[in-house]
Amino acid sequence: MATKIGMMDAAYFVGRSEILAWINSTLQLNLSKVEEACSGAVHCQLLDAVHPGMVPMHKVNFDAKSEYEMIQNYKVLQDVFNKLKITKHIEVSKLVKGRPLDNLEFMQWLKRYCDSVNGGLVSYNPIERREGSKGGKEAGKKGPPAHTSAKGGAAAAPRPQSHHGGARNSSSSSTLSVKASRPPPPAPAYEEQITELKLSVDSLEKERDYYFAKLRDVELFCQSPGLEGLPVIAAIQQILYAADNDGSAVAEARAMISLNCQEENEEAEPLSPIPEVLSSEEKMVNPDSQKRKSIRNLDVEAAGINNLSPRQRFPDATDVHCSGSPLMTY
């Protein structure tokens, strides 16, 4: 299950158009922007599509306009998360504001989760499931919301002008009618570009904050009391606090590490080969020493025998006498 995925996961690189196509095909809707699903009703039905019957669709409000009504939908979604033991945190305060990036990221995560459940392939009738919801019958029939610029263009229709002002008024009225007859500028294209730029800015700001937090963690780690004097920590700080971007900080850090390694090698004492030489010499001298020791032992034994008395030399004479030896006379 995709309950926990990192920010660098492939799920967060799915495009906005792909997300919209997935929502509209799965639920048979006509959304033109991801942030149009900020009410939470779409999220509830997408979860109901992969877990049929798990979401109480009669509590979902597709006509939610105020934040209070939207929060009720997210409460239903949170209850389903608890039943399914999904630990994903729902940032309701950000989603209900309709920010493009926040809604896109949550929808990217939801698509990843739905794809992980049976591959997202479940026989599902979205229109039938929406019938019990408030505003569910009209949800699939709604087209993309009208833009304010189109309303402004419709409001700028030529009005009937009075001709009491003579020729001057008639000329001004004709000029206004010509201006009003001109087609309005393609505002939807501009709005799409603005939305894309907002998404890019929000994504860059979030990426900036992410890497800044990582660098701050590294800086705090380097400032630990037991690590401040280490050469590796000094090299890391050299890179962190470098003011230029020409790559010289990395070279200086490597030079610091290599210099420290050389100093450690010079201070280390080499192992003495004397024990090995002595052991080999002992092996060479060992046979002669063994012969000398045996000769000395024989000399000591001969000297001891000469100092003994005759009875001590032959302690077993009585045994010979008792055994009836012919050498003994009575």
Short mmCIF file of N, CA and C in Angstrom, two decimals, residues 36-116:
data_model
loop_
_atom_site.label_atom_id
_atom_site.label_comp_id
_atom_site.label_asym_id
_atom_site.label_seq_id
_atom_site.Cartn_x
_atom_site.Cartn_y
_atom_site.Cartn_z
N GLU A 36 -10.60 22.04 -8.45
CA GLU A 36 -12.06 21.98 -8.38
C GLU A 36 -12.54 20.84 -7.48
N ALA A 37 -11.64 19.94 -7.15
CA ALA A 37 -11.97 18.83 -6.26
C ALA A 37 -11.64 19.15 -4.81
N CYS A 38 -11.46 20.42 -4.49
CA CYS A 38 -11.04 20.78 -3.14
C CYS A 38 -12.14 20.56 -2.10
N SER A 39 -13.38 20.32 -2.52
CA SER A 39 -14.46 20.11 -1.54
C SER A 39 -14.34 18.79 -0.81
N GLY A 40 -13.56 17.84 -1.35
CA GLY A 40 -13.39 16.54 -0.70
C GLY A 40 -14.35 15.48 -1.18
N ALA A 41 -15.39 15.87 -1.91
CA ALA A 41 -16.36 14.89 -2.39
C ALA A 41 -15.75 13.95 -3.41
N VAL A 42 -14.91 14.49 -4.29
CA VAL A 42 -14.25 13.66 -5.31
C VAL A 42 -13.31 12.66 -4.65
N HIS A 43 -12.60 13.10 -3.62
CA HIS A 43 -11.70 12.18 -2.91
C HIS A 43 -12.47 11.02 -2.30
N CYS A 44 -13.62 11.34 -1.72
CA CYS A 44 -14.43 10.28 -1.10
C CYS A 44 -14.90 9.26 -2.13
N GLN A 45 -15.33 9.74 -3.30
CA GLN A 45 -15.82 8.79 -4.29
C GLN A 45 -14.69 8.02 -4.95
N LEU A 46 -13.52 8.62 -5.09
CA LEU A 46 -12.38 7.87 -5.62
C LEU A 46 -11.99 6.73 -4.68
N LEU A 47 -12.07 7.00 -3.39
CA LEU A 47 -11.79 5.94 -2.43
C LEU A 47 -12.90 4.89 -2.43
N ASP A 48 -14.13 5.33 -2.68
CA ASP A 48 -15.24 4.39 -2.78
C ASP A 48 -15.12 3.52 -4.03
N ALA A 49 -14.44 4.02 -5.06
CA ALA A 49 -14.28 3.25 -6.29
C ALA A 49 -13.38 2.04 -6.09
N VAL A 50 -12.35 2.16 -5.24
CA VAL A 50 -11.43 1.04 -5.01
C VAL A 50 -11.87 0.19 -3.82
N HIS A 51 -12.72 0.75 -2.96
CA HIS A 51 -13.28 0.01 -1.83
C HIS A 51 -14.80 0.17 -1.86
N PRO A 52 -15.48 -0.51 -2.77
CA PRO A 52 -16.93 -0.31 -2.92
C PRO A 52 -17.69 -0.58 -1.63
N GLY A 53 -18.57 0.35 -1.30
CA GLY A 53 -19.40 0.22 -0.10
C GLY A 53 -18.73 0.67 1.17
N MET A 54 -17.45 1.01 1.12
CA MET A 54 -16.75 1.42 2.33
C MET A 54 -17.08 2.86 2.71
N VAL A 55 -17.34 3.71 1.73
CA VAL A 55 -17.61 5.12 1.97
C VAL A 55 -19.11 5.34 2.04
N PRO A 56 -19.62 5.96 3.10
CA PRO A 56 -21.05 6.29 3.16
C PRO A 56 -21.35 7.48 2.24
N MET A 57 -21.70 7.18 1.00
CA MET A 57 -21.87 8.23 0.00
C MET A 57 -23.06 9.15 0.32
N HIS A 58 -24.00 8.71 1.12
CA HIS A 58 -25.13 9.58 1.45
C HIS A 58 -24.70 10.75 2.35
N LYS A 59 -23.51 10.66 2.95
CA LYS A 59 -23.00 11.75 3.77
C LYS A 59 -22.13 12.72 2.98
N VAL A 60 -21.83 12.38 1.73
CA VAL A 60 -20.94 13.21 0.91
C VAL A 60 -21.76 14.29 0.22
N ASN A 61 -21.23 15.50 0.23
CA ASN A 61 -21.92 16.66 -0.35
C ASN A 61 -21.11 17.17 -1.55
N PHE A 62 -21.65 16.96 -2.76
CA PHE A 62 -20.98 17.43 -3.96
C PHE A 62 -21.25 18.91 -4.23
N ASP A 63 -22.20 19.50 -3.51
CA ASP A 63 -22.52 20.92 -3.65
C ASP A 63 -21.86 21.78 -2.57
N ALA A 64 -20.87 21.23 -1.89
CA ALA A 64 -20.22 21.98 -0.81
C ALA A 64 -19.51 23.21 -1.37
N LYS A 65 -19.83 24.36 -0.82
CA LYS A 65 -19.23 25.62 -1.25
C LYS A 65 -18.43 26.28 -0.13
N SER A 66 -18.96 26.26 1.06
CA SER A 66 -18.26 26.89 2.19
C SER A 66 -17.26 25.90 2.79
N GLU A 67 -16.32 26.45 3.57
CA GLU A 67 -15.31 25.60 4.20
C GLU A 67 -15.95 24.64 5.20
N TYR A 68 -17.01 25.09 5.86
CA TYR A 68 -17.67 24.20 6.82
C TYR A 68 -18.23 22.96 6.13
N GLU A 69 -18.86 23.15 4.97
CA GLU A 69 -19.41 22.00 4.25
C GLU A 69 -18.29 21.11 3.71
N MET A 70 -17.20 21.72 3.29
CA MET A 70 -16.07 20.92 2.79
C MET A 70 -15.45 20.09 3.91
N ILE A 71 -15.35 20.68 5.08
CA ILE A 71 -14.75 19.95 6.21
C ILE A 71 -15.58 18.73 6.57
N GLN A 72 -16.88 18.78 6.41
CA GLN A 72 -17.72 17.62 6.66
C GLN A 72 -17.37 16.47 5.71
N ASN A 73 -17.07 16.80 4.47
CA ASN A 73 -16.65 15.76 3.52
C ASN A 73 -15.31 15.15 3.94
N TYR A 74 -14.39 15.99 4.40
CA TYR A 74 -13.09 15.48 4.81
C TYR A 74 -13.20 14.66 6.10
N LYS A 75 -14.19 14.94 6.92
CA LYS A 75 -14.41 14.08 8.08
C LYS A 75 -14.84 12.68 7.66
N VAL A 76 -15.68 12.62 6.65
CA VAL A 76 -16.08 11.31 6.11
C VAL A 76 -14.86 10.58 5.55
N LEU A 77 -14.00 11.34 4.84
CA LEU A 77 -12.79 10.73 4.28
C LEU A 77 -11.86 10.24 5.38
N GLN A 78 -11.72 11.00 6.45
CA GLN A 78 -10.84 10.60 7.55
C GLN A 78 -11.37 9.35 8.24
N ASP A 79 -12.68 9.25 8.39
CA ASP A 79 -13.26 8.04 9.00
C ASP A 79 -12.96 6.80 8.15
N VAL A 80 -13.00 6.94 6.84
CA VAL A 80 -12.68 5.82 5.96
C VAL A 80 -11.19 5.48 6.07
N PHE A 81 -10.34 6.49 6.18
CA PHE A 81 -8.91 6.24 6.38
C PHE A 81 -8.67 5.44 7.65
N ASN A 82 -9.39 5.79 8.70
CA ASN A 82 -9.22 5.07 9.97
C ASN A 82 -9.69 3.62 9.85
N LYS A 83 -10.77 3.38 9.12
CA LYS A 83 -11.25 2.01 8.94
C LYS A 83 -10.25 1.16 8.14
N LEU A 84 -9.65 1.79 7.14
CA LEU A 84 -8.69 1.07 6.29
C LEU A 84 -7.27 1.11 6.86
N LYS A 85 -7.09 1.74 8.01
CA LYS A 85 -5.79 1.86 8.67
C LYS A 85 -4.77 2.56 7.77
N ILE A 86 -5.23 3.63 7.13
CA ILE A 86 -4.35 4.45 6.30
C ILE A 86 -3.82 5.59 7.16
N THR A 87 -2.51 5.72 7.23
CA THR A 87 -1.88 6.70 8.12
C THR A 87 -1.56 8.02 7.43
N LYS A 88 -2.06 8.21 6.24
CA LYS A 88 -1.80 9.46 5.52
C LYS A 88 -2.48 10.63 6.22
N HIS A 89 -1.71 11.70 6.45
CA HIS A 89 -2.27 12.90 7.09
C HIS A 89 -2.96 13.77 6.04
N ILE A 90 -4.19 14.19 6.33
CA ILE A 90 -4.95 15.04 5.42
C ILE A 90 -4.84 16.48 5.91
N GLU A 91 -4.22 17.32 5.11
CA GLU A 91 -4.08 18.73 5.47
C GLU A 91 -5.32 19.49 4.99
N VAL A 92 -6.37 19.39 5.78
CA VAL A 92 -7.67 19.94 5.39
C VAL A 92 -7.59 21.45 5.23
N SER A 93 -6.88 22.13 6.12
CA SER A 93 -6.83 23.59 6.09
C SER A 93 -6.22 24.12 4.79
N LYS A 94 -5.33 23.34 4.18
CA LYS A 94 -4.72 23.75 2.91
C LYS A 94 -5.57 23.35 1.72
N LEU A 95 -6.20 22.18 1.82
CA LEU A 95 -6.97 21.69 0.67
C LEU A 95 -8.23 22.52 0.43
N VAL A 96 -8.91 22.92 1.50
CA VAL A 96 -10.16 23.66 1.33
C VAL A 96 -9.94 25.06 0.75
N LYS A 97 -8.70 25.56 0.81
CA LYS A 97 -8.42 26.87 0.24
C LYS A 97 -8.29 26.83 -1.28
N GLY A 98 -8.22 25.63 -1.83
CA GLY A 98 -8.17 25.50 -3.28
C GLY A 98 -6.84 25.84 -3.91
N ARG A 99 -5.75 25.73 -3.15
CA ARG A 99 -4.44 25.99 -3.72
C ARG A 99 -4.09 24.88 -4.71
N PRO A 100 -3.59 25.23 -5.89
CA PRO A 100 -3.35 24.21 -6.92
C PRO A 100 -2.34 23.15 -6.51
N LEU A 101 -1.22 23.56 -5.92
CA LEU A 101 -0.16 22.60 -5.62
C LEU A 101 -0.58 21.62 -4.53
N ASP A 102 -1.22 22.12 -3.47
CA ASP A 102 -1.63 21.24 -2.38
C ASP A 102 -2.64 20.21 -2.87
N ASN A 103 -3.61 20.65 -3.66
CA ASN A 103 -4.60 19.71 -4.17
C ASN A 103 -4.00 18.73 -5.16
N LEU A 104 -3.03 19.21 -5.95
CA LEU A 104 -2.39 18.31 -6.91
C LEU A 104 -1.58 17.23 -6.20
N GLU A 105 -0.84 17.60 -5.16
CA GLU A 105 -0.02 16.61 -4.44
C GLU A 105 -0.89 15.57 -3.75
N PHE A 106 -1.98 16.00 -3.14
CA PHE A 106 -2.84 15.04 -2.47
C PHE A 106 -3.52 14.12 -3.49
N MET A 107 -3.88 14.66 -4.63
CA MET A 107 -4.50 13.83 -5.67
C MET A 107 -3.48 12.88 -6.28
N GLN A 108 -2.22 13.30 -6.38
CA GLN A 108 -1.17 12.39 -6.85
C GLN A 108 -0.99 11.22 -5.89
N TRP A 109 -1.00 11.52 -4.61
CA TRP A 109 -0.90 10.43 -3.63
C TRP A 109 -2.11 9.51 -3.73
N LEU A 110 -3.31 10.07 -3.88
CA LEU A 110 -4.52 9.26 -3.95
C LEU A 110 -4.52 8.37 -5.18
N LYS A 111 -4.00 8.87 -6.29
CA LYS A 111 -3.90 8.03 -7.49
C LYS A 111 -2.95 6.87 -7.27
N ARG A 112 -1.84 7.16 -6.61
CA ARG A 112 -0.88 6.09 -6.31
C ARG A 112 -1.51 5.03 -5.42
N TYR A 113 -2.28 5.46 -4.45
CA TYR A 113 -2.94 4.50 -3.56
C TYR A 113 -3.97 3.67 -4.32
N CYS A 114 -4.79 4.33 -5.12
CA CYS A 114 -5.82 3.60 -5.88
C CYS A 114 -5.20 2.61 -6.86
N ASP A 115 -4.07 2.98 -7.46
CA ASP A 115 -3.40 2.06 -8.37
C ASP A 115 -2.81 0.86 -7.65
N SER A 116 -2.45 1.05 -6.38
CA SER A 116 -1.87 -0.06 -5.62
C SER A 116 -2.92 -1.06 -5.13
#
